[in-house]
C-alpha cells in the first residue's frame, strides 16, 4: 500500500519557548522568513503525501490561516505588482489537502496521534513532528522512509545516532542492525536515565506507523509526565508486529529548543542566495570579536 497520508502533531504547549509561545504556536515561529511548520508540510508534499492532518489546539488558529488562501492579501499583491510574493503565497495554499483536528488538552504525543484515528482509517500513515525539521537537499527525509516502507511493509521509525549525553532526551531503541542504515526494533525506552540507554540510536521526529497503533494507544495508560506517550504504544506495537528503524540521511534540528532553533536559523540563512554573502560577512565579524 502506498503511504498517502501524514499526521503532523502541533498541539503541544511549547513550554520551552515561552513567552514567545504564549499566543503564537511554536510551529509558526519562522526560520528566516518561513514558519517551521511550512518546511515540514513541504517535506511531506515533496515525499508524495496527498493528505495531511495537523493536530492543533487552542491558540493555534494561525496555523489554519497560514495554509488557507488569503484573498485580501493576494488581491493587494496583485494590484501592487508584487508578483513574486503573490506566487509564494499561492504555493502555500496548494501544497496538499490539509485537514485539522483539535486535541482538546495537551495530554501527550500518543494522545495527539490517537486524535488521527478517523483520518488514518485503516492505512499505514506517516508522522512528522511539528517541531523537528530535517534538511536534505537531495531526498526529503520522509521520502527516504517511504522507500524503506516499500521494502519492509511495516512500521518504520526515523532514527539517528546521538551522543551518550543526549540519549536521555529521546526515545531510544533496542535492536540489531540488519543492513546499512536499518535496525530491527525489539524494544525502546523513552528518555532513559543517563547510563541506562539500550543503544545510542534515537527516534527523531519521523515515523511510518501501521494502523495497529490505535489499538495499542487505547491500551496505553499515562506514563512519564502524566502524558500518553507514543513510545509506550510503539513498544506494544513492536511486540505484536515487526518494526524497523531507519537511520535517515539529513541534518535534523529540534526547533522546539532554543539552541536547535538558533542553529537552524543561522544555517538556513547561510543557504539563502539572497542573504548568504552579507550574513557570512556579519558572522565572521562578530565571531572575530568573541
Ligand atoms: P514536544 O514535547 O516537543 O512539544 O512534542 P511540547 O510539549 O510543545 O514541548 P515543550 O516541552 O512544552 O516545550 C513533540 C511534538 O508533539 C506535539 C508538539 O506540538 C510537537 O510537535 N504534541 C505534544 C502534541 O501535539 N500534543 C501533545 O499533547 C504533546
GROMACS .gro file of C-alpha atoms and ligand atoms in nm:
model
  319
    1UNK     CA    1   0.000   0.000   0.000
    2UNK     CA    2   0.119   0.350  -0.081
    3UNK     CA    3   0.176   0.599   0.202
    4UNK     CA    4  -0.069   0.877   0.114
    5UNK     CA    5  -0.145   1.031   0.449
    6UNK     CA    6   0.061   1.216   0.706
    7UNK     CA    7  -0.013   1.340   1.055
    8UNK     CA    8   0.166   1.641   1.199
    9UNK     CA    9   0.110   1.682   1.573
   10UNK     CA   10   0.133   2.051   1.655
   11UNK     CA   11  -0.079   2.081   1.969
   12UNK     CA   12   0.199   2.088   2.230
   13UNK     CA   13   0.228   2.379   2.470
   14UNK     CA   14   0.576   2.484   2.356
   15UNK     CA   15   0.679   2.548   2.716
   16UNK     CA   16   1.048   2.561   2.629
   17UNK     CA   17   0.983   2.858   2.405
   18UNK     CA   18   0.779   3.075   2.640
   19UNK     CA   19   0.696   3.362   2.637
   20UNK     CA   20   0.704   3.355   2.252
   21UNK     CA   21   0.455   3.067   2.250
   22UNK     CA   22   0.200   3.230   2.481
   23UNK     CA   23  -0.012   3.345   2.188
   24UNK     CA   24   0.185   3.220   1.884
   25UNK     CA   25   0.209   2.849   1.805
   26UNK     CA   26   0.573   2.741   1.822
   27UNK     CA   27   0.520   2.570   1.486
   28UNK     CA   28   0.459   2.916   1.335
   29UNK     CA   29   0.784   3.068   1.460
   30UNK     CA   30   0.983   3.138   1.140
   31UNK     CA   31   1.320   3.006   1.034
   32UNK     CA   32   1.440   3.310   0.837
   33UNK     CA   33   1.104   3.401   0.676
   34UNK     CA   34   0.912   3.074   0.663
   35UNK     CA   35   0.726   2.915   0.955
   36UNK     CA   36   0.876   2.589   1.084
   37UNK     CA   37   0.557   2.403   1.002
   38UNK     CA   38   0.573   2.504   0.636
   39UNK     CA   39   0.913   2.334   0.599
   40UNK     CA   40   0.753   2.019   0.739
   41UNK     CA   41   0.443   2.036   0.519
   42UNK     CA   42   0.672   2.092   0.217
   43UNK     CA   43   0.876   1.784   0.312
   44UNK     CA   44   0.557   1.575   0.328
   45UNK     CA   45   0.429   1.710  -0.006
   46UNK     CA   46   0.768   1.653  -0.175
   47UNK     CA   47   0.756   1.292  -0.047
   48UNK     CA   48   0.429   1.220  -0.227
   49UNK     CA   49   0.185   1.275   0.061
   50UNK     CA   50  -0.159   1.383  -0.060
   51UNK     CA   51  -0.348   1.439   0.265
   52UNK     CA   52  -0.211   1.593   0.581
   53UNK     CA   53  -0.382   1.609   0.919
   54UNK     CA   54  -0.245   1.874   1.151
   55UNK     CA   55  -0.329   1.819   1.518
   56UNK     CA   56  -0.388   2.165   1.662
   57UNK     CA   57  -0.526   2.312   1.980
   58UNK     CA   58  -0.634   2.638   2.139
   59UNK     CA   59  -0.403   2.930   2.047
   60UNK     CA   60  -0.312   2.754   1.721
   61UNK     CA   61  -0.551   2.928   1.481
   62UNK     CA   62  -0.266   3.098   1.298
   63UNK     CA   63  -0.177   2.755   1.157
   64UNK     CA   64  -0.508   2.723   0.972
   65UNK     CA   65  -0.486   3.080   0.844
   66UNK     CA   66  -0.135   3.022   0.715
   67UNK     CA   67  -0.224   2.727   0.494
   68UNK     CA   68  -0.552   2.879   0.374
   69UNK     CA   69  -0.596   3.105   0.072
   70UNK     CA   70  -0.562   3.473   0.158
   71UNK     CA   71  -0.789   3.659  -0.085
   72UNK     CA   72  -0.733   4.011   0.051
   73UNK     CA   73  -0.356   3.984   0.065
   74UNK     CA   74  -0.335   3.817  -0.277
   75UNK     CA   75  -0.553   4.090  -0.433
   76UNK     CA   76  -0.332   4.361  -0.278
   77UNK     CA   77  -0.012   4.195  -0.402
   78UNK     CA   78  -0.155   4.157  -0.749
   79UNK     CA   79  -0.263   4.524  -0.757
   80UNK     CA   80   0.078   4.644  -0.645
   81UNK     CA   81   0.260   4.415  -0.890
   82UNK     CA   82   0.445   4.220  -0.618
   83UNK     CA   83   0.412   3.902  -0.817
   84UNK     CA   84   0.699   3.707  -0.656
   85UNK     CA   85   0.530   3.734  -0.318
   86UNK     CA   86   0.196   3.651  -0.473
   87UNK     CA   87   0.336   3.331  -0.622
   88UNK     CA   88   0.495   3.238  -0.289
   89UNK     CA   89   0.162   3.276  -0.111
   90UNK     CA   90  -0.034   3.086  -0.373
   91UNK     CA   91   0.206   2.791  -0.350
   92UNK     CA   92   0.142   2.759   0.024
   93UNK     CA   93  -0.231   2.702  -0.011
   94UNK     CA   94  -0.173   2.447  -0.290
   95UNK     CA   95   0.082   2.227  -0.113
   96UNK     CA   96  -0.153   1.941  -0.017
   97UNK     CA   97  -0.503   1.877   0.117
   98UNK     CA   98  -0.469   1.991   0.474
   99UNK     CA   99  -0.715   1.885   0.743
  100UNK     CA  100  -0.728   1.982   1.108
  101UNK     CA  101  -0.842   1.828   1.431
  102UNK     CA  102  -0.812   1.978   1.775
  103UNK     CA  103  -0.656   1.797   2.065
  104UNK     CA  104  -0.860   1.948   2.348
  105UNK     CA  105  -0.591   1.903   2.611
  106UNK     CA  106  -0.219   1.851   2.555
  107UNK     CA  107  -0.216   1.502   2.704
  108UNK     CA  108   0.093   1.385   2.522
  109UNK     CA  109   0.217   1.285   2.178
  110UNK     CA  110   0.045   0.944   2.198
  111UNK     CA  111  -0.286   1.114   2.272
  112UNK     CA  112  -0.230   1.355   1.982
  113UNK     CA  113  -0.175   1.064   1.742
  114UNK     CA  114  -0.489   0.894   1.874
  115UNK     CA  115  -0.682   1.202   1.752
  116UNK     CA  116  -0.587   1.089   1.398
  117UNK     CA  117  -0.766   0.753   1.412
  118UNK     CA  118  -1.059   0.855   1.190
  119UNK     CA  119  -0.828   1.025   0.941
  120UNK     CA  120  -0.592   0.730   0.906
  121UNK     CA  121  -0.878   0.482   0.875
  122UNK     CA  122  -0.709   0.153   0.804
  123UNK     CA  123  -0.398   0.272   0.626
  124UNK     CA  124  -0.038   0.300   0.735
  125UNK     CA  125   0.048   0.668   0.770
  126UNK     CA  126   0.345   0.896   0.822
  127UNK     CA  127   0.405   1.113   1.129
  128UNK     CA  128   0.625   1.424   1.119
  129UNK     CA  129   0.667   1.607   1.448
  130UNK     CA  130   0.574   1.973   1.420
  131UNK     CA  131   0.897   2.098   1.573
  132UNK     CA  132   1.151   1.870   1.405
  133UNK     CA  133   1.294   1.999   1.077
  134UNK     CA  134   1.519   1.776   0.867
  135UNK     CA  135   1.724   1.935   0.590
  136UNK     CA  136   1.827   1.725   0.292
  137UNK     CA  137   1.865   1.894  -0.045
  138UNK     CA  138   1.871   1.566  -0.240
  139UNK     CA  139   1.593   1.350  -0.096
  140UNK     CA  140   1.347   1.456   0.176
  141UNK     CA  141   1.368   1.251   0.496
  142UNK     CA  142   1.012   1.124   0.462
  143UNK     CA  143   1.071   1.015   0.102
  144UNK     CA  144   1.367   0.807   0.223
  145UNK     CA  145   1.145   0.644   0.485
  146UNK     CA  146   0.868   0.572   0.237
  147UNK     CA  147   1.126   0.397   0.018
  148UNK     CA  148   1.213   0.173   0.314
  149UNK     CA  149   0.844   0.107   0.374
  150UNK     CA  150   0.821  -0.030   0.018
  151UNK     CA  151   1.071  -0.297   0.123
  152UNK     CA  152   0.961  -0.376   0.480
  153UNK     CA  153   0.586  -0.304   0.462
  154UNK     CA  154   0.552  -0.236   0.831
  155UNK     CA  155   0.619   0.041   1.087
  156UNK     CA  156   0.947   0.228   1.045
  157UNK     CA  157   1.098   0.474   1.293
  158UNK     CA  158   1.328   0.752   1.173
  159UNK     CA  159   1.645   0.740   1.382
  160UNK     CA  160   1.996   0.881   1.407
  161UNK     CA  161   2.287   0.807   1.638
  162UNK     CA  162   2.323   1.057   1.924
  163UNK     CA  163   2.596   1.108   2.186
  164UNK     CA  164   2.582   0.931   2.526
  165UNK     CA  165   2.482   1.258   2.698
  166UNK     CA  166   2.191   1.311   2.458
  167UNK     CA  167   2.022   0.969   2.488
  168UNK     CA  168   1.819   1.090   2.788
  169UNK     CA  169   1.639   1.346   2.565
  170UNK     CA  170   1.483   1.093   2.325
  171UNK     CA  171   1.312   0.761   2.273
  172UNK     CA  172   1.599   0.513   2.227
  173UNK     CA  173   1.569   0.178   2.050
  174UNK     CA  174   1.698  -0.164   2.144
  175UNK     CA  175   1.762  -0.384   1.841
  176UNK     CA  176   2.011  -0.531   1.599
  177UNK     CA  177   2.150  -0.368   1.289
  178UNK     CA  178   2.020  -0.569   0.994
  179UNK     CA  179   2.162  -0.382   0.697
  180UNK     CA  180   2.314  -0.049   0.611
  181UNK     CA  181   2.103   0.212   0.800
  182UNK     CA  182   1.839  -0.046   0.906
  183UNK     CA  183   1.769  -0.185   1.253
  184UNK     CA  184   1.513  -0.440   1.367
  185UNK     CA  185   1.338  -0.284   1.667
  186UNK     CA  186   1.294  -0.520   1.963
  187UNK     CA  187   1.205  -0.263   2.224
  188UNK     CA  188   1.252   0.102   2.310
  189UNK     CA  189   1.279   0.330   2.612
  190UNK     CA  190   1.152   0.688   2.641
  191UNK     CA  191   1.414   0.928   2.779
  192UNK     CA  192   1.633   0.668   2.954
  193UNK     CA  193   1.817   0.781   3.269
  194UNK     CA  194   2.184   0.862   3.198
  195UNK     CA  195   2.391   0.545   3.161
  196UNK     CA  196   2.090   0.315   3.110
  197UNK     CA  197   2.014   0.360   2.738
  198UNK     CA  198   1.997   0.034   2.542
  199UNK     CA  199   2.181   0.199   2.248
  200UNK     CA  200   2.270   0.540   2.106
  201UNK     CA  201   2.007   0.511   1.833
  202UNK     CA  202   1.739   0.773   1.900
  203UNK     CA  203   1.398   0.825   1.740
  204UNK     CA  204   1.397   1.173   1.584
  205UNK     CA  205   1.060   1.305   1.476
  206UNK     CA  206   0.975   1.093   1.170
  207UNK     CA  207   0.768   0.772   1.168
  208UNK     CA  208   0.569   0.546   0.940
  209UNK     CA  209   0.314   0.366   1.153
  210UNK     CA  210   0.062   0.091   1.082
  211UNK     CA  211  -0.300   0.142   1.196
  212UNK     CA  212  -0.243  -0.121   1.469
  213UNK     CA  213  -0.105   0.170   1.674
  214UNK     CA  214  -0.458   0.291   1.760
  215UNK     CA  215  -0.545  -0.029   1.949
  216UNK     CA  216  -0.211  -0.002   2.130
  217UNK     CA  217  -0.283   0.362   2.220
  218UNK     CA  218  -0.620   0.262   2.365
  219UNK     CA  219  -0.435   0.023   2.594
  220UNK     CA  220  -0.172   0.279   2.695
  221UNK     CA  221  -0.207   0.450   3.031
  222UNK     CA  222  -0.039   0.784   3.110
  223UNK     CA  223   0.335   0.741   3.153
  224UNK     CA  224   0.623   0.985   3.209
  225UNK     CA  225   0.493   1.334   3.298
  226UNK     CA  226   0.132   1.207   3.318
  227UNK     CA  227   0.119   1.206   2.936
  228UNK     CA  228   0.013   0.929   2.698
  229UNK     CA  229   0.349   0.850   2.542
  230UNK     CA  230   0.373   0.741   2.179
  231UNK     CA  231   0.683   0.539   2.272
  232UNK     CA  232   0.479   0.325   2.516
  233UNK     CA  233   0.226   0.243   2.243
  234UNK     CA  234   0.503   0.175   1.988
  235UNK     CA  235   0.659  -0.074   2.233
  236UNK     CA  236   0.328  -0.261   2.241
  237UNK     CA  237   0.308  -0.249   1.861
  238UNK     CA  238   0.665  -0.382   1.828
  239UNK     CA  239   0.564  -0.680   2.045
  240UNK     CA  240   0.276  -0.760   1.805
  241UNK     CA  241   0.418  -0.673   1.461
  242UNK     CA  242   0.767  -0.641   1.319
  243UNK     CA  243   0.907  -0.289   1.336
  244UNK     CA  244   1.219  -0.138   1.183
  245UNK     CA  245   1.423   0.176   1.234
  246UNK     CA  246   1.591   0.365   0.952
  247UNK     CA  247   1.892   0.590   1.002
  248UNK     CA  248   1.785   0.873   0.773
  249UNK     CA  249   2.022   1.100   0.584
  250UNK     CA  250   1.986   1.468   0.668
  251UNK     CA  251   2.059   1.733   0.926
  252UNK     CA  252   1.786   1.734   1.188
  253UNK     CA  253   1.705   2.039   1.403
  254UNK     CA  254   1.495   2.034   1.720
  255UNK     CA  255   1.335   2.369   1.653
  256UNK     CA  256   1.133   2.340   1.978
  257UNK     CA  257   1.454   2.402   2.174
  258UNK     CA  258   1.623   2.742   2.174
  259UNK     CA  259   1.958   2.601   2.066
  260UNK     CA  260   1.810   2.397   1.780
  261UNK     CA  261   1.608   2.697   1.668
  262UNK     CA  262   1.913   2.925   1.660
  263UNK     CA  263   2.123   2.666   1.474
  264UNK     CA  264   1.851   2.616   1.213
  265UNK     CA  265   1.805   2.992   1.168
  266UNK     CA  266   2.176   3.055   1.110
  267UNK     CA  267   2.229   2.752   0.882
  268UNK     CA  268   1.918   2.819   0.674
  269UNK     CA  269   2.015   3.184   0.633
  270UNK     CA  270   2.360   3.076   0.514
  271UNK     CA  271   2.198   2.866   0.239
  272UNK     CA  272   1.987   3.150   0.105
  273UNK     CA  273   2.136   3.309  -0.208
  274UNK     CA  274   1.980   3.647  -0.118
  275UNK     CA  275   2.132   3.652   0.233
  276UNK     CA  276   2.438   3.430   0.223
  277UNK     CA  277   2.716   3.679   0.140
  278UNK     CA  278   2.620   3.962   0.371
  279UNK     CA  279   2.524   3.728   0.654
  280UNK     CA  280   2.852   3.532   0.626
  281UNK     CA  281   3.044   3.858   0.649
  282UNK     CA  282   2.840   3.964   0.950
  283UNK     CA  283   2.902   3.632   1.128
  284UNK     CA  284   3.275   3.647   1.057
  285UNK     CA  285   3.288   3.997   1.205
  286UNK     CA  286   3.107   3.913   1.525
  287UNK     CA  287   3.290   3.582   1.574
  288UNK     CA  288   3.627   3.754   1.532
  289UNK     CA  289   3.535   3.981   1.824
  290UNK     CA  290   3.445   3.696   2.062
  291LIG     P1  291   0.722   1.823   2.233
  291LIG     O1  292   0.730   1.761   2.366
  291LIG     O2  293   0.848   1.858   2.163
  291LIG     O3  294   0.633   1.955   2.235
  291LIG     O4  295   0.629   1.734   2.143
  291LIG     P2  296   0.579   2.043   2.353
  291LIG     O5  297   0.505   1.960   2.452
  291LIG     O6  298   0.505   2.154   2.288
  291LIG     O7  299   0.718   2.098   2.411
  291LIG     P3  300   0.753   2.168   2.547
  291LIG     O8  301   0.828   2.064   2.624
  291LIG     O9  302   0.624   2.213   2.614
  291LIG    O10  303   0.841   2.283   2.507
  291LIG     C1  304   0.663   1.688   2.013
  291LIG     C2  305   0.553   1.722   1.913
  291LIG    O11  306   0.428   1.669   1.956
  291LIG     C3  307   0.329   1.770   1.965
  291LIG     C4  308   0.406   1.902   1.976
  291LIG    O12  309   0.329   2.008   1.920
  291LIG     C5  310   0.533   1.872   1.898
  291LIG    O13  311   0.515   1.898   1.760
  291LIG     N1  312   0.242   1.742   2.082
  291LIG     C6  313   0.295   1.719   2.204
  291LIG     C7  314   0.105   1.741   2.063
  291LIG    O14  315   0.054   1.761   1.951
  291LIG     N2  316   0.025   1.717   2.171
  291LIG     C8  317   0.075   1.694   2.295
  291LIG    O15  318  -0.005   1.672   2.389
  291LIG     C9  319   0.214   1.695   2.312
   0.00000   0.00000   0.00000
